[in-house]
PDB file of C-alpha atoms in Angstrom:
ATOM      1  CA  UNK A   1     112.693 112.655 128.678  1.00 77.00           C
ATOM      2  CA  UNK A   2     112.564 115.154 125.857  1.00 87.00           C
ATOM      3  CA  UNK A   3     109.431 116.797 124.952  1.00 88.00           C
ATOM      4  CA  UNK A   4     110.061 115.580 121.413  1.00 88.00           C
ATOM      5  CA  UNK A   5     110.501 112.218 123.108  1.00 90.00           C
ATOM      6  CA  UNK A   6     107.504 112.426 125.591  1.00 94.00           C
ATOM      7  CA  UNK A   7     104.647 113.585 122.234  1.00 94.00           C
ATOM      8  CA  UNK A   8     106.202 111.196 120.126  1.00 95.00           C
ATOM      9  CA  UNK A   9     105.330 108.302 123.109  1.00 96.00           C
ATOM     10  CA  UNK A  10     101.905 109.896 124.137  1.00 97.00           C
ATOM     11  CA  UNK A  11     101.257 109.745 120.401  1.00 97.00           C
ATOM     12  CA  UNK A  12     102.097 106.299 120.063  1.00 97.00           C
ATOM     13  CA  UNK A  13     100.135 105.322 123.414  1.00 97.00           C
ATOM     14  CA  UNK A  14      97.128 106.861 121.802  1.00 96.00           C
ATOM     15  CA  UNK A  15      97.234 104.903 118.864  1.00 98.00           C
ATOM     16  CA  UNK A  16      97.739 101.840 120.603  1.00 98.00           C
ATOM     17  CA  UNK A  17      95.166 102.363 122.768  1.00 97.00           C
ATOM     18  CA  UNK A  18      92.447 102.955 119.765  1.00 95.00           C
ATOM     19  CA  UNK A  19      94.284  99.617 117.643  1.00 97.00           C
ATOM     20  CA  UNK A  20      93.852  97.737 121.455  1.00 98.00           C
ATOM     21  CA  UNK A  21      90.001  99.030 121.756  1.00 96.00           C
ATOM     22  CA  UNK A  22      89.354  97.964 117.864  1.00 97.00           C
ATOM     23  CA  UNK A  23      90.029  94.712 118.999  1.00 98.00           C
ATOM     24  CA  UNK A  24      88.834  94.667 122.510  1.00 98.00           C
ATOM     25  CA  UNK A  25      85.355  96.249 121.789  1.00 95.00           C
ATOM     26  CA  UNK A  26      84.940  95.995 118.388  1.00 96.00           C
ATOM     27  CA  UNK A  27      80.832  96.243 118.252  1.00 93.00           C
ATOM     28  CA  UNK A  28      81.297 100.050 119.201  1.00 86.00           C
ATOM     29  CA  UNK A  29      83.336 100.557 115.491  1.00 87.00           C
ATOM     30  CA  UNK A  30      81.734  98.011 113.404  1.00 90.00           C
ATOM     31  CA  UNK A  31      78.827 100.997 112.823  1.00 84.00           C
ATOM     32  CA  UNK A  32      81.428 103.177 111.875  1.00 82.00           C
ATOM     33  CA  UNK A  33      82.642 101.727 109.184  1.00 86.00           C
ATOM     34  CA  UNK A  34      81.652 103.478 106.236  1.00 82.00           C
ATOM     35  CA  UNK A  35      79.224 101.248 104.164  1.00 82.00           C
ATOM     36  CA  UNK A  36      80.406 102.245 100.581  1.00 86.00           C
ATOM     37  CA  UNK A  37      83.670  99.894 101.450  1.00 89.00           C
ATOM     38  CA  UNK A  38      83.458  96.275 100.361  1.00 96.00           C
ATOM     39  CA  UNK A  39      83.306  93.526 102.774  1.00 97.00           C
ATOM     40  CA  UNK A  40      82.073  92.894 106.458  1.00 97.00           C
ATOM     41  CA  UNK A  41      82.634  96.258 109.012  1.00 94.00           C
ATOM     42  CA  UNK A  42      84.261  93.970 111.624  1.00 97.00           C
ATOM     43  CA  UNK A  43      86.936  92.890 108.958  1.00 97.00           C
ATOM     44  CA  UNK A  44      88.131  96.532 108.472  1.00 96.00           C
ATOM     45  CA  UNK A  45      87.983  97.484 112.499  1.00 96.00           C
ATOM     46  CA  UNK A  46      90.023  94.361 112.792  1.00 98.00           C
ATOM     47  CA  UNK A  47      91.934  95.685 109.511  1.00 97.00           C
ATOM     48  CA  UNK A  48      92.188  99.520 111.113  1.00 95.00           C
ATOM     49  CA  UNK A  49      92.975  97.773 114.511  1.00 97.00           C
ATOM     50  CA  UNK A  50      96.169  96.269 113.277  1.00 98.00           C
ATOM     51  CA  UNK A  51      97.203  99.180 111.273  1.00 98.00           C
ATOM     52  CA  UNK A  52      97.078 101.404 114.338  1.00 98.00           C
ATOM     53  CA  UNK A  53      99.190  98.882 116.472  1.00 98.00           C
ATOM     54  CA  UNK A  54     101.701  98.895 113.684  1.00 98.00           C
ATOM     55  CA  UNK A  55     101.509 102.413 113.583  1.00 98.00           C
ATOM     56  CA  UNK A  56     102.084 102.800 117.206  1.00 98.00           C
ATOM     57  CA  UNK A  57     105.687 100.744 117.306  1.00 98.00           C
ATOM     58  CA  UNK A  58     106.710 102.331 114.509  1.00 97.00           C
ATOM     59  CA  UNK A  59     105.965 105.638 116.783  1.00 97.00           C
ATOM     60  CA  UNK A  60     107.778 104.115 119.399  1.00 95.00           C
ATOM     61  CA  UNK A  61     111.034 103.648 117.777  1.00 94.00           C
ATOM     62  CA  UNK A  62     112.911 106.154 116.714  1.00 93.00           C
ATOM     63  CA  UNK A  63     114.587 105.037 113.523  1.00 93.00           C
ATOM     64  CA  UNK A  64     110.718 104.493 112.132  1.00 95.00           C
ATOM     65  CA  UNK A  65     109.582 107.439 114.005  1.00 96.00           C
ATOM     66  CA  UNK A  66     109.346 109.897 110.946  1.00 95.00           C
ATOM     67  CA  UNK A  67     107.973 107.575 108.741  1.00 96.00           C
ATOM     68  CA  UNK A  68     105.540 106.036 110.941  1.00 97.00           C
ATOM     69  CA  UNK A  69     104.374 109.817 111.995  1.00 97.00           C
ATOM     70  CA  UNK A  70     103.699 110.702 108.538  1.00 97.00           C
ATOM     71  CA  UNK A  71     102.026 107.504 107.821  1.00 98.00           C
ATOM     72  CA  UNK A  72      99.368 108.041 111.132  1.00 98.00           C
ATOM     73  CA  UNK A  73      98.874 111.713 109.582  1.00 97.00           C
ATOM     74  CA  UNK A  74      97.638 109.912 106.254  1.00 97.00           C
ATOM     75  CA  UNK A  75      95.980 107.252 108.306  1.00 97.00           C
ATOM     76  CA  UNK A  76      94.470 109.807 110.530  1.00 96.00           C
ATOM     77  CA  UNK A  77      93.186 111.854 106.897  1.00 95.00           C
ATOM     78  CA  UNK A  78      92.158 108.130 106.135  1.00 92.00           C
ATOM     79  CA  UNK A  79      89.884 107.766 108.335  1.00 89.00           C
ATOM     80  CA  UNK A  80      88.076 110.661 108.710  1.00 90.00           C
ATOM     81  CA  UNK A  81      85.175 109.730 106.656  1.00 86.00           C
ATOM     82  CA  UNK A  82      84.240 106.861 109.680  1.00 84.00           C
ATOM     83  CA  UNK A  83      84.098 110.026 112.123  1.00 87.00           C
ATOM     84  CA  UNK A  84      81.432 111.294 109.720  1.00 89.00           C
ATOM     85  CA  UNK A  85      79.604 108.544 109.118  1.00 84.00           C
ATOM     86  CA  UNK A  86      79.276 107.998 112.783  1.00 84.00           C
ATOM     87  CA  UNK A  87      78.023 111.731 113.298  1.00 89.00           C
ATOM     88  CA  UNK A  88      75.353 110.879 110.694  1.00 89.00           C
ATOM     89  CA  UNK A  89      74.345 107.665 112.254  1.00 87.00           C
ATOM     90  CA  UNK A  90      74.158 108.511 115.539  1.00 86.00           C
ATOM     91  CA  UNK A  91      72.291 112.142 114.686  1.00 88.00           C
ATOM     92  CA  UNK A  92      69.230 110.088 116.742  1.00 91.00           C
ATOM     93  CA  UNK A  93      71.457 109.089 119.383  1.00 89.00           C
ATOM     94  CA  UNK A  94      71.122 110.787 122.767  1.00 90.00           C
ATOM     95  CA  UNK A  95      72.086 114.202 123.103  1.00 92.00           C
ATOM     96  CA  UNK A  96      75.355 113.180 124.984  1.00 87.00           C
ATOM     97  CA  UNK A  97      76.705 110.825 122.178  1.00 85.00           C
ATOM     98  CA  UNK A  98      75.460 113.112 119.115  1.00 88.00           C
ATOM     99  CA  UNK A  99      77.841 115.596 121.259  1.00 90.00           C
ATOM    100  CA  UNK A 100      80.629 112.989 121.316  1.00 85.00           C
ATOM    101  CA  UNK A 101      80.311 111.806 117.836  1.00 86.00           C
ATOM    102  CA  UNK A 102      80.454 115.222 116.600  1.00 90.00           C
ATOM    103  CA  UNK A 103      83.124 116.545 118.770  1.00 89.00           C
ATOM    104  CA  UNK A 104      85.589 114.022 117.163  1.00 86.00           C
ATOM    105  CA  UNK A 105      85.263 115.539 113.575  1.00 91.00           C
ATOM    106  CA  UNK A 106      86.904 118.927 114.896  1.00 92.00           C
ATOM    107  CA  UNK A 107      89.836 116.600 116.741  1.00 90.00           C
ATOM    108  CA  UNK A 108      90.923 115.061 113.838  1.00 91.00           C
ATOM    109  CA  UNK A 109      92.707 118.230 112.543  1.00 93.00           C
ATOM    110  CA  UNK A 110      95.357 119.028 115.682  1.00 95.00           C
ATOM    111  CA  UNK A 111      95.882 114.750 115.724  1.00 95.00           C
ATOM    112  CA  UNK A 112      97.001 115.016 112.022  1.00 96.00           C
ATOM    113  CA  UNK A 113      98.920 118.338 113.127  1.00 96.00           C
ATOM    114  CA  UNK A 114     100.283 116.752 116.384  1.00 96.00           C
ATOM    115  CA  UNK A 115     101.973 113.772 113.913  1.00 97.00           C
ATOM    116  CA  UNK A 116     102.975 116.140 111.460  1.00 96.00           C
ATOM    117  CA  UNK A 117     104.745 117.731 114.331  1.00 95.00           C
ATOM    118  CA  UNK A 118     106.310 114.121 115.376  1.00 96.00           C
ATOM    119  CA  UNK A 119     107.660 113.183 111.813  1.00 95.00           C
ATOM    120  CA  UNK A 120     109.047 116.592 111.569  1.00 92.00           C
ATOM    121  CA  UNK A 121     111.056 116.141 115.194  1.00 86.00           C
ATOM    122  CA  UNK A 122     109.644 118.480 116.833  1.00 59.00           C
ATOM    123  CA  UNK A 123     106.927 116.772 118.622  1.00 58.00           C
ATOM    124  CA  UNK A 124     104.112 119.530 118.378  1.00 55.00           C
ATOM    125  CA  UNK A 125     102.293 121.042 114.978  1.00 56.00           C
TER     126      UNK A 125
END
């Protein structure tokens, strides 16, 4: 397998992974749902579940592949403000899970790179 090939299908495991978890474990998103948006939190994990197992076979297929890649960059941009508002919420948290909350907001650039990389073919920022 390619190494375009092999980031475009650990990208796509990744993000249906997450959609699987939003769905398996919901409680642990609900709270990171951003509370300005309308509606009950476990309707938009269930809402950002599905998007990222759509996102994920459209990863996996290479006719969709550049459009899906650019689409998880957005979605990835999209969602950014949860990873905040869980770094807020949890600033009372135990030191271990103030760490992880806050270590996510950093991640989110090179994920947003690493599609950017995929829609553009060359599997890499």
């Amino acid at each position: 397998m390619s190494r375009q090939k092999r980031s475009a299908a650990l990208l796509a495991g990744l993000m249906g992974g997450a959609g699987l978890l939003h769905f398996a474990a919901p409680k642990v998103f609900d709270p990171t749902v951003p509370r300005i948006l309308p509606g009950k939190a476990r309707t938009w994990t269930y809402a950002s579940g599905a998007v990222e197992l759509a996102l994920a076979a459209g990863l996996a297929h290479p006719r969709t592949r550049p459009l899906a890649a650019r689409a998880t960059a957005g979605f990835l941009v999209g969602v950014f403000p949860a990873n905040v508002q869980m770094a807020v919420d949890w600033r009372d948290r135990p030191r271990p899970q103030r760490l992880a909350a806050c270590a996510r907001l950093p991640l989110q650039l090179p994920l947003v790179l690493w599609a950017r990389g995929v829609a553009r073919g060359s599997g890499r920022p």
